[in-house]
């Protein structure tokens, strides 16, 4: 028994050992056979078994026969990573493929590596991959085009706008006809406009030029066309092909309306200007500085029905040259020969021309709406408000969706706010809020809503909107804007404690010197209102004076900021400064809740400063509007001014009319006191005594109201 069990045990152990060896035996022979099969099918395409794996037709890929199906499937796996947003995973996957494959697909893989690293935020690494694609001998023309466009995108992201514009201008002319796929032409058109627009805005910000706070639509990077095999380029024209330049439309001598066909290959720019002058029968003049820049430079273009103005824009831009037309003469100049204002104007003209081309060439869907909205934004920037309003409405008629619709509502609302159509602007800002998911746009909407609600005399709603905007602010500028509006709204609402608290809590949001100076005044003024003037270390009056001393003339930019500064100056006795800011605030208000209230405050400060004639003019203006909201307060001030001017009969008549209104006890007592002083000045001492005793004289009660109107 013992021997049998031992044999069985040994047999089982041996069986397990043999099984383990078989299971773990290396598959080198199988791999070798597989690699042999791949090499055979690569050399003899007729041996490919189409029922297995993934293959490409030669129509889609010129090198499909050199790539194994398993490699293509692996490439598609990386594409799925990229489309799904896993950019790091896609980059690692493509890197692995590139190490394991031959050089036949270097162009395709390098483009994908560049796109993955670009979307992951590694811009320098991405630029290197795009350059490798352009330089690769195995890259197809479409892959090199993607590499060029990707390089321009990288430069744009890095802020190298001049370099990006130069490259994109050349690409615009190279791929300018409809023979090239939309997937190539559209990114070039769109990115060129974006670079030009952002360069214009950057220059405006550098020169402290105040621009309307409009939002531009910048397109997203297209991923699918880069990964698709269906996007191809037409065959290139032979190197020896003859250059052609012909005019196809010339309604008038305006190069913006003259259309040409231009198939040029390495054409001299100096020769091109001469050929254009001859073709369009116009005079072209080139300055010596511009001629030196044109000398030795050539151009390549393949364009159909292209305006001469756009052709010149793209041909001259890489050399820092511009053109101007004066009647039948076109002048070509260098940027250095123009003043900054002229440079900005010509730059904006170029942007507007490209936006029109974008609308004409891609007239369906989002691109046309975005181009039309950006065109309207530029009209707004240039001050042609009616044209901007018409274009905003035209873009709205095209029924935009999602974020583009929200941006359009926001920009249109900003225009209506500028035109003082406050209720319309408020409605559009709320519509923008309803359609956006962007916290940045939401914070901007809330900031504008709070400002409008404050201007409309609804500080409670302004507080609610500014509080939400402050919570959603994505950057310091938005936080500062919402914070300042919120603090001012608390002051207007009569809650100085909350104004001081909110500024103290969010003081880190104030990053620019202007906001810090204003916030210091508002916080100190809030404490001064709550505590009053005291002595010692807590003397808020001294602190308020010091805060006001730091204010510069340009710190206050809107009505409410001037209003608060005027109140702060008046509180510590600087009436001249108070009058100055309140006068500006009154001029900035056009109708609405604050129009007469600001004038009334101005009248009161003028009266306290003994500027009675100006105070009288301001009060007369208020009384002409027949605003009964605060008639008693206005007429009491009017009576005081008339008494100060020595017009006692007018003062007595105003008080008589005032006493017929429903007044509180204090106002009635003040009116009788003013009437008594008038009677006393007119030597009617008995009537004056009755007034000082709180009684209405009979002679005064018999005066008809019509007579009061005449005497006033």
XYZ file of C-alpha atoms in Angstrom:
712
model
C 0.000 0.000 0.000
C 2.782 2.330 0.879
C 4.550 1.823 -2.440
C 1.386 2.349 -4.498
C 0.604 5.636 -2.733
C 4.173 6.805 -3.245
C 3.976 6.068 -6.978
C 0.676 7.884 -7.264
C 2.123 10.909 -5.453
C 5.193 10.994 -7.692
C 3.003 10.680 -10.811
C 0.813 13.619 -9.770
C 3.845 15.806 -9.010
C 5.404 15.023 -12.391
C 2.117 15.718 -14.178
C 1.852 19.139 -12.487
C 5.451 20.011 -13.335
C 5.013 19.094 -17.010
C 1.736 21.035 -17.170
C 3.380 24.105 -15.642
C 6.209 23.974 -18.169
C 3.779 23.694 -21.078
C 1.586 26.509 -19.771
C 4.500 28.900 -19.199
C 6.507 27.975 -22.322
C 7.498 31.201 -24.257
C 5.531 31.883 -27.419
C 8.553 32.866 -29.496
C 7.802 30.432 -32.232
C 4.231 31.651 -32.564
C 5.358 35.313 -32.542
C 7.953 34.545 -35.135
C 5.341 32.945 -37.354
C 3.038 35.935 -36.791
C 5.753 38.459 -37.677
C 6.557 36.428 -40.747
C 2.910 36.531 -41.772
C 2.790 40.329 -41.301
C 5.906 40.768 -43.457
C 4.427 38.566 -46.153
C 1.155 40.459 -46.251
C 3.003 43.778 -46.298
C 4.995 42.636 -49.344
C 2.028 40.933 -51.019
C -1.266 42.755 -50.368
C -3.211 39.997 -52.096
C -2.456 37.699 -49.144
C -4.387 39.908 -46.655
C -7.329 38.095 -45.110
C -10.022 40.814 -45.068
C -12.149 38.827 -42.646
C -9.648 39.462 -39.856
C -8.325 42.664 -38.309
C -8.762 46.258 -39.545
C -7.534 47.343 -42.950
C -7.536 50.629 -44.854
C -8.134 51.181 -48.545
C -5.433 52.897 -50.549
C -7.853 55.758 -51.172
C -7.714 56.776 -47.526
C -4.067 56.098 -46.728
C -1.250 55.997 -49.218
C 0.801 53.840 -46.829
C -1.970 51.498 -45.657
C -0.223 48.499 -47.135
C 2.824 49.159 -44.952
C 0.943 49.122 -41.645
C -0.291 46.024 -39.926
C -3.976 45.886 -38.929
C -3.049 45.505 -35.271
C -1.096 48.793 -35.421
C -4.049 50.648 -36.930
C -6.373 49.291 -34.282
C -3.904 50.414 -31.637
C -3.840 53.863 -33.275
C -7.627 54.023 -33.126
C -7.453 53.163 -29.427
C -5.286 56.223 -28.875
C -7.751 58.272 -30.929
C -10.551 57.168 -28.637
C -8.486 58.249 -25.625
C -7.969 61.649 -27.271
C -11.621 62.141 -28.228
C -12.680 61.126 -24.734
C -10.506 63.751 -23.056
C -7.783 61.442 -21.718
C -4.971 63.478 -23.274
C -2.154 62.115 -21.093
C -3.256 58.544 -21.745
C -3.480 59.237 -25.473
C 0.010 60.753 -25.513
C 1.499 57.768 -23.685
C -0.290 55.378 -26.042
C 0.922 57.171 -29.185
C 4.470 57.279 -27.802
C 4.378 53.514 -27.291
C 3.115 52.974 -30.838
C 5.843 55.189 -32.292
C 8.566 53.264 -30.477
C 7.221 49.916 -31.685
C 6.563 50.840 -35.333
C 8.649 51.748 -38.353
C 8.889 55.264 -39.769
C 6.168 54.869 -42.381
C 3.515 56.533 -40.215
C 5.687 59.067 -38.423
C 3.675 62.009 -39.770
C 0.338 60.654 -38.559
C 1.680 59.720 -35.130
C 3.579 62.998 -34.685
C 0.418 65.001 -35.446
C -1.461 63.010 -32.846
C 1.351 63.436 -30.319
C 1.315 67.179 -30.962
C -2.458 67.407 -30.557
C -2.476 65.323 -27.361
C 0.324 67.329 -25.725
C -1.304 70.613 -26.841
C -4.630 69.707 -25.263
C -2.816 68.509 -22.132
C -1.155 71.915 -21.835
C 2.445 70.979 -22.760
C 2.817 73.628 -25.453
C 6.584 73.527 -26.024
C 6.525 69.743 -26.373
C 3.561 70.016 -28.721
C 5.361 72.546 -30.921
C 8.266 70.115 -31.249
C 5.960 67.344 -32.473
C 4.263 69.645 -34.976
C 7.665 70.722 -36.311
C 8.668 67.067 -36.652
C 5.496 66.468 -38.658
C 6.297 69.332 -41.028
C 9.879 68.106 -41.500
C 8.999 64.404 -41.818
C 9.645 62.894 -45.239
C 6.900 60.320 -44.617
C 4.194 62.859 -43.704
C 1.373 63.322 -46.199
C 0.373 66.830 -47.378
C -2.678 66.827 -45.104
C -0.528 65.859 -42.110
C 1.893 68.691 -42.858
C -1.064 71.067 -43.104
C -2.251 69.901 -39.672
C 1.281 70.461 -38.383
C 1.337 74.033 -39.708
C -2.085 74.837 -38.270
C -1.102 73.250 -34.958
C 2.073 75.339 -34.828
C 0.011 78.500 -35.364
C -2.326 77.419 -32.549
C 0.630 76.920 -30.209
C 2.019 80.370 -31.003
C -1.433 81.831 -30.425
C -1.684 80.094 -27.041
C 1.790 81.321 -26.079
C 0.892 84.913 -26.923
C 3.218 85.030 -29.944
C 0.495 86.682 -31.974
C 2.701 88.358 -34.589
C 4.327 85.039 -35.522
C 0.971 83.259 -35.614
C -0.571 85.975 -37.809
C 2.365 85.814 -40.215
C 2.064 82.026 -40.620
C -1.729 82.027 -40.851
C -1.692 84.794 -43.470
C 0.444 82.587 -45.705
C -1.753 79.548 -45.055
C -4.854 81.636 -45.819
C -3.554 82.291 -49.332
C -2.260 78.741 -49.855
C -5.569 77.065 -48.973
C -7.935 79.792 -50.131
C -10.210 78.027 -52.626
C -13.123 75.682 -52.146
C -11.010 72.923 -53.684
C -9.533 72.502 -50.222
C -11.667 70.877 -47.516
C -13.616 73.001 -45.063
C -11.840 71.207 -42.214
C -8.610 72.909 -43.351
C -9.906 76.313 -44.466
C -12.164 77.022 -41.497
C -9.538 76.655 -38.719
C -7.168 78.904 -40.681
C -9.821 81.589 -41.231
C -11.090 81.452 -37.679
C -7.692 81.375 -35.979
C -6.393 84.265 -38.096
C -9.353 86.440 -37.097
C -8.909 85.476 -33.436
C -5.210 86.382 -33.457
C -5.860 89.742 -35.114
C -8.742 90.488 -32.747
C -6.757 89.608 -29.645
C -3.781 91.655 -30.824
C -6.076 94.658 -31.290
C -7.590 94.197 -27.821
C -4.149 93.750 -26.254
C -2.922 97.003 -27.792
C -6.023 98.795 -26.537
C -5.453 97.485 -23.001
C -1.766 98.422 -23.099
C -2.711 102.013 -23.952
C -5.446 102.102 -21.259
C -8.094 102.600 -23.928
C -11.506 101.969 -22.373
C -13.392 99.407 -24.446
C -16.946 98.141 -23.959
C -16.953 94.940 -21.850
C -18.155 92.730 -24.714
C -17.448 89.007 -24.952
C -15.967 87.484 -28.123
C -16.549 83.912 -29.244
C -13.344 81.925 -29.708
C -13.721 78.534 -31.393
C -12.554 75.260 -29.873
C -9.799 73.052 -31.278
C -11.150 70.518 -33.726
C -10.059 66.976 -32.901
C -12.092 64.683 -35.143
C -10.908 66.062 -38.534
C -7.270 65.566 -37.502
C -7.971 61.934 -36.624
C -10.066 61.246 -39.699
C -8.729 59.532 -42.818
C -11.444 61.098 -44.972
C -9.911 64.598 -44.971
C -7.447 64.884 -47.859
C -5.872 67.620 -49.944
C -6.106 67.913 -53.724
C -3.028 67.234 -55.798
C -0.554 70.092 -55.706
C -0.027 72.171 -58.819
C 3.143 71.305 -60.729
C 6.150 73.406 -59.845
C 6.426 74.551 -63.457
C 2.762 75.554 -63.694
C 2.148 79.041 -65.032
C 1.068 81.725 -62.571
C -2.347 83.234 -63.233
C -3.913 86.480 -62.065
C -7.256 87.551 -63.495
C -10.007 89.965 -62.515
C -13.475 88.418 -62.312
C -15.401 91.400 -60.885
C -14.787 95.143 -60.843
C -17.957 97.159 -60.174
C -16.082 100.311 -59.118
C -12.551 101.405 -58.278
C -12.691 99.945 -54.776
C -10.292 97.090 -54.112
C -12.609 95.783 -51.382
C -15.143 95.011 -54.153
C -12.756 93.909 -56.907
C -12.474 90.095 -57.012
C -9.566 88.200 -58.543
C -8.474 84.648 -59.239
C -4.863 84.186 -58.179
C -2.863 80.989 -58.722
C 0.671 82.086 -57.988
C 3.682 79.973 -57.117
C 6.678 81.839 -55.688
C 5.637 85.103 -57.322
C 7.684 88.192 -56.489
C 5.696 90.559 -54.289
C 7.016 93.577 -56.155
C 5.894 91.992 -59.408
C 2.524 91.133 -57.868
C 1.831 94.768 -56.974
C 2.653 95.781 -60.538
C 0.470 93.024 -62.007
C -2.413 93.996 -59.714
C -2.132 97.643 -60.720
C -2.284 96.643 -64.371
C -5.108 94.131 -63.896
C -7.419 96.437 -61.938
C -6.330 99.569 -63.841
C -5.410 101.494 -60.706
C -2.282 103.194 -59.455
C -0.182 101.455 -56.790
C 2.355 103.540 -54.873
C 4.983 101.976 -52.601
C 6.954 103.985 -50.063
C 10.762 103.508 -50.027
C 10.570 101.799 -46.629
C 7.891 99.411 -47.895
C 9.759 98.754 -51.163
C 12.838 97.725 -49.204
C 10.715 95.241 -47.233
C 9.131 93.838 -50.421
C 12.428 93.383 -52.215
C 13.371 89.730 -52.615
C 10.143 88.406 -51.066
C 7.770 86.051 -52.850
C 4.252 84.758 -52.375
C 2.346 81.551 -53.007
C -1.400 81.666 -53.346
C -4.269 79.570 -54.651
C -7.347 81.777 -54.331
C -10.634 82.091 -56.198
C -12.952 85.127 -56.133
C -10.831 86.796 -53.472
C -11.155 90.559 -52.863
C -7.962 92.411 -53.710
C -8.112 94.046 -50.283
C -7.960 90.656 -48.545
C -5.202 89.460 -50.881
C -3.107 92.507 -50.004
C -3.865 92.086 -46.293
C -2.439 88.575 -46.189
C 0.436 89.223 -48.586
C 1.702 92.343 -46.815
C 1.015 91.426 -43.180
C 4.057 89.114 -42.665
C 6.284 92.038 -43.687
C 4.587 94.544 -41.342
C 3.186 96.419 -44.328
C -0.274 97.928 -44.767
C -2.210 99.511 -47.596
C -4.486 102.515 -47.914
C -6.746 103.535 -50.782
C -7.433 107.135 -51.699
C -9.758 107.320 -54.707
C -7.959 105.456 -57.506
C -4.580 105.215 -55.768
C -3.461 102.414 -53.462
C -0.537 103.272 -51.181
C 1.607 100.570 -49.558
C 3.322 101.710 -46.362
C 5.332 100.278 -43.490
C 3.813 100.179 -39.987
C 6.547 102.489 -38.721
C 5.323 105.218 -41.068
C 1.917 105.394 -39.343
C 0.855 106.781 -35.993
C -0.676 104.336 -33.453
C -4.235 105.555 -34.043
C -3.965 104.918 -37.785
C -2.431 101.493 -37.142
C -5.374 100.569 -34.920
C -7.892 101.780 -37.493
C -6.284 99.806 -40.324
C -6.029 96.730 -38.087
C -9.733 96.923 -37.284
C -10.561 97.353 -40.979
C -8.631 94.171 -41.720
C -10.458 92.279 -38.976
C -13.831 93.417 -40.298
C -12.924 92.308 -43.844
C -11.938 88.849 -42.618
C -15.135 88.536 -40.577
C -17.170 89.331 -43.687
C -15.234 86.695 -45.637
C -15.889 84.218 -42.840
C -19.624 84.921 -43.051
C -19.620 84.547 -46.850
C -17.490 81.407 -47.114
C -18.938 79.524 -44.123
C -22.526 80.729 -44.074
C -24.104 77.926 -42.090
C -24.289 77.193 -38.394
C -22.215 78.401 -35.514
C -19.374 79.971 -37.491
C -21.582 82.476 -39.280
C -23.398 83.467 -36.076
C -20.112 83.851 -34.194
C -18.582 85.931 -36.992
C -21.667 88.152 -37.130
C -21.621 88.631 -33.347
C -17.899 89.463 -33.321
C -18.534 91.885 -36.186
C -21.229 93.561 -34.070
C -18.818 93.713 -31.120
C -16.323 95.596 -33.265
C -19.008 98.038 -34.391
C -19.759 98.576 -30.696
C -16.063 99.198 -30.002
C -15.888 101.697 -32.883
C -18.945 103.557 -31.579
C -21.360 102.723 -34.416
C -24.046 101.609 -31.994
C -26.946 101.426 -34.442
C -24.991 99.115 -36.744
C -24.003 96.983 -33.743
C -27.636 96.673 -32.631
C -28.741 95.607 -36.123
C -26.028 92.947 -36.346
C -26.797 91.591 -32.882
C -30.426 91.228 -33.923
C -29.422 89.593 -37.222
C -27.318 87.081 -35.289
C -30.253 86.428 -32.939
C -32.502 85.745 -35.954
C -30.168 82.884 -36.931
C -31.206 81.103 -33.711
C -27.910 80.484 -31.891
C -27.733 77.801 -29.230
C -26.043 77.159 -25.889
C -23.039 79.296 -24.919
C -23.045 81.260 -28.166
C -26.637 82.299 -27.480
C -25.682 83.346 -23.948
C -22.748 85.420 -25.226
C -25.012 87.097 -27.767
C -27.556 87.993 -25.075
C -24.768 89.357 -22.870
C -23.277 91.556 -25.590
C -26.668 92.837 -26.720
C -27.548 93.613 -23.098
C -24.289 95.534 -22.692
C -25.204 97.628 -25.728
C -28.704 98.315 -24.375
C -27.141 99.302 -21.049
C -24.900 101.780 -22.867
C -27.968 103.212 -24.610
C -29.648 103.581 -21.162
C -32.378 101.063 -22.057
C -32.044 99.615 -18.579
C -35.101 97.374 -18.368
C -34.324 95.821 -21.773
C -30.710 95.305 -20.732
C -31.809 93.705 -17.468
C -34.032 91.250 -19.337
C -31.225 90.216 -21.690
C -28.736 89.752 -18.850
C -31.193 87.394 -17.150
C -31.630 85.503 -20.453
C -27.856 85.149 -20.710
C -27.830 83.730 -17.177
C -30.469 81.176 -18.136
C -28.437 79.819 -21.061
C -24.840 79.781 -19.857
C -22.981 77.194 -17.814
C -19.828 79.305 -17.614
C -19.128 80.635 -14.090
C -17.148 83.497 -15.622
C -20.063 84.683 -17.742
C -22.488 84.164 -14.863
C -20.365 86.358 -12.581
C -20.226 89.083 -15.246
C -24.005 88.902 -15.704
C -24.619 89.223 -11.972
C -22.248 92.198 -11.763
C -24.144 94.016 -14.510
C -27.530 93.065 -13.052
C -26.477 94.436 -9.666
C -25.301 97.670 -11.267
C -28.591 98.041 -13.170
C -30.715 97.281 -10.115
C -28.772 99.883 -8.155
C -29.248 102.425 -10.940
C -32.973 101.648 -11.012
C -33.229 102.352 -7.279
C -33.582 98.762 -6.104
C -30.592 98.270 -3.780
C -32.104 95.147 -2.197
C -32.095 93.311 -5.537
C -28.650 94.711 -6.264
C -27.381 93.166 -3.022
C -28.811 89.760 -3.964
C -27.281 89.826 -7.467
C -23.867 91.113 -6.378
C -23.700 88.494 -3.599
C -24.249 85.694 -6.129
C -21.746 87.241 -8.506
C -19.145 87.480 -5.754
C -19.548 83.778 -4.946
C -19.163 82.784 -8.609
C -16.340 85.150 -9.579
C -13.522 83.327 -11.334
C -10.861 86.045 -11.276
C -9.844 89.083 -9.279
C -11.393 91.589 -11.694
C -14.831 90.003 -11.414
C -14.519 89.640 -7.645
C -13.526 93.283 -7.313
C -16.402 94.471 -9.511
C -19.041 92.488 -7.628
C -17.543 93.362 -4.239
C -17.557 97.116 -4.891
C -21.141 97.043 -6.181
C -22.233 95.007 -3.163
C -20.606 97.389 -0.661
C -22.117 100.465 -2.343
C -25.543 98.792 -2.444
C -25.333 98.164 1.301
C -24.510 101.850 1.859
C -27.410 102.998 -0.326
C -29.695 100.563 1.500
C -28.649 102.167 4.794
C -26.662 99.225 6.155
C -23.121 100.538 6.768
C -22.216 97.631 9.074
C -22.719 95.094 6.258
C -20.795 97.305 3.818
C -17.806 97.402 6.163
C -18.059 93.675 6.949
C -18.148 92.550 3.313
C -15.136 94.686 2.400
C -13.171 93.385 5.383
C -14.053 89.743 4.640
C -13.156 89.888 0.939
C -10.293 92.385 1.039
C -8.031 89.855 -0.712
C -10.205 90.152 -3.831
C -9.047 93.740 -4.326
C -5.844 93.566 -6.338
C -5.642 96.784 -8.366
C -4.726 100.111 -6.690
C -7.874 101.892 -7.886
C -10.219 99.379 -6.244
C -8.186 99.440 -3.034
C -8.450 103.225 -2.780
C -12.201 103.202 -3.397
C -12.728 100.329 -0.968
C -10.793 102.217 1.700
C -13.100 105.225 1.298
C -16.266 103.109 1.312
C -15.254 101.074 4.382
C -14.151 104.153 6.328
C -17.271 106.081 5.326
C -19.417 103.126 6.413
C -17.772 103.086 9.838
C -18.065 106.877 10.051
C -21.803 106.635 9.376
C -22.257 103.894 11.954
C -20.011 105.243 14.722
C -19.829 108.951 14.018
C -16.864 111.225 14.753
C -14.934 110.183 17.851
C -11.604 110.988 19.435
C -8.520 108.890 19.943
C -7.461 105.829 18.005
C -10.989 105.213 16.717
C -11.361 108.622 15.059
C -13.106 107.557 11.856
C -13.332 111.179 10.704
C -9.552 111.424 10.442
C -9.373 108.045 8.743
C -12.002 109.125 6.227
C -10.086 112.320 5.454
C -6.899 110.311 4.876
C -8.713 107.818 2.639
C -10.269 110.620 0.591
C -6.878 112.305 0.225
C -5.566 109.216 -1.585
C -8.350 109.282 -4.210
C -7.292 110.308 -7.737
C -9.586 112.126 -10.215
C -9.959 109.005 -12.399
C -10.807 106.523 -9.628
C -14.585 106.988 -9.855
C -15.854 105.638 -13.181
C -19.626 105.462 -12.879
C -22.558 107.256 -11.316
C -22.743 105.375 -8.010
C -19.021 105.715 -7.302
C -19.194 109.488 -7.816
C -22.320 109.594 -5.626
C -20.649 107.785 -2.712
C -17.508 109.917 -2.987
C -19.601 113.098 -2.931
C -21.402 111.930 0.210
C -18.110 111.047 1.867
C -16.590 114.438 1.053
C -19.731 116.219 2.261
C -19.711 114.249 5.528
C -16.327 115.673 6.538
C -17.009 119.180 5.252
C -15.229 119.197 1.869
C -18.180 120.727 0.060
C -16.249 121.831 -3.030
C -15.132 118.247 -3.702
C -18.613 116.984 -2.882
C -20.136 119.386 -5.416
C -17.563 118.350 -8.021
C -18.335 114.618 -7.754
C -22.073 115.134 -7.394
C -22.139 117.310 -10.514
C -20.430 114.520 -12.468
C -22.863 111.967 -11.036
C -25.837 114.123 -12.034
C -24.513 114.430 -15.592
C -23.997 110.660 -15.844
C -27.606 109.904 -14.871
C -30.074 110.004 -17.746
C -33.610 109.553 -16.490
C -34.821 106.995 -14.038
C -34.840 106.725 -10.282
C -31.731 108.769 -9.531
C -32.206 111.702 -11.910
C -34.068 114.031 -9.545
C -32.614 112.506 -6.384
C -29.076 113.305 -7.495
C -30.131 116.838 -8.424
C -31.758 117.230 -5.017
C -28.580 116.104 -3.253
C -26.611 118.537 -5.405
C -29.009 121.358 -4.495
C -28.651 120.580 -0.792
C -24.852 120.576 -0.950
C -24.858 123.802 -2.970
C -27.173 125.394 -0.410
C -24.897 124.329 2.436
C -21.965 125.796 0.506
C -23.919 129.097 0.145
C -23.990 128.794 -3.666
C -27.624 129.848 -3.690
C -28.013 130.737 -7.372
C -26.755 127.325 -8.551
C -28.872 125.624 -5.897
C -31.923 127.557 -7.084
C -31.317 126.493 -10.708
C -31.057 122.842 -9.688
C -34.267 122.998 -7.639
C -36.140 124.736 -10.466
C -35.095 121.901 -12.789
C -36.473 119.324 -10.348
C -39.790 121.156 -9.953
C -40.292 121.246 -13.724
C -40.509 117.436 -13.815
C -43.521 117.364 -11.441
C -42.046 114.449 -9.473
C -44.270 114.029 -6.404
C -42.136 111.281 -4.846
C -40.329 113.781 -2.631
C -42.173 117.046 -3.358
C -42.240 118.147 0.294
C -38.464 117.804 0.641
C -37.876 119.713 -2.597
C -40.241 122.561 -1.684
C -38.748 122.917 1.790
C -35.329 123.289 0.203
C -36.764 125.690 -2.374
C -38.230 127.830 0.414
C -34.891 127.890 2.240
C -33.102 128.971 -0.935
C -35.653 131.709 -1.670
C -35.307 132.964 1.896
C -31.535 133.024 1.544
C -31.833 134.950 -1.732
C -34.074 137.553 -0.073
C -37.143 136.613 -2.101
C -39.424 136.610 0.940
C -42.737 136.725 -0.900
C -41.724 133.672 -2.944
C -40.659 131.874 0.232
C -43.980 132.670 1.932
C -45.957 131.483 -1.120
C -43.987 128.219 -1.332
C -44.574 127.552 2.377
C -48.299 128.247 1.966
C -48.527 125.677 -0.804
C -46.353 123.284 1.135
C -48.615 123.423 4.190
C -51.522 122.198 2.077
C -49.663 118.923 1.454
C -49.847 115.974 3.873
C -46.734 116.579 5.991
C -45.218 114.973 9.032
C -44.866 117.050 12.208
C -41.223 118.010 11.677
C -41.765 119.122 8.066
C -44.829 121.175 9.051
C -42.898 122.837 11.867
C -40.021 123.658 9.507
C -42.396 125.121 6.901
C -44.074 127.361 9.505
C -40.680 128.479 10.772
C -39.594 129.474 7.250
C -42.893 131.278 6.707
C -42.441 133.132 9.995
C -38.963 134.257 8.973
C -40.380 135.556 5.681
C -43.134 137.526 7.459
C -40.600 138.881 9.907
C -38.365 140.074 7.064
C -41.409 141.772 5.478
C -42.255 143.499 8.823
C -45.408 141.400 9.331
C -44.585 140.626 12.907
C -48.049 139.481 14.005
C -48.189 136.864 11.243
C -44.622 135.889 12.038
C -45.511 135.393 15.696
C -48.411 133.119 14.728
C -46.097 131.044 12.559
C -43.469 130.735 15.279
C -46.279 129.653 17.626
C -47.201 126.853 15.216
C -50.356 128.514 13.835
C -51.311 129.317 10.277
C -52.014 133.054 9.745
C -55.423 133.771 8.231
C -53.919 135.964 5.530
C -51.761 133.059 4.427
C -54.575 130.529 4.455
C -56.623 132.721 2.105
C -53.941 132.799 -0.606
C -55.103 130.677 -3.549
C -52.801 127.984 -4.874
C -52.724 129.590 -8.358
C -51.223 132.721 -6.855
C -48.587 130.572 -5.173
C -47.653 129.143 -8.571
C -47.323 132.619 -10.053
C -45.250 134.000 -7.200
C -42.873 131.044 -7.223
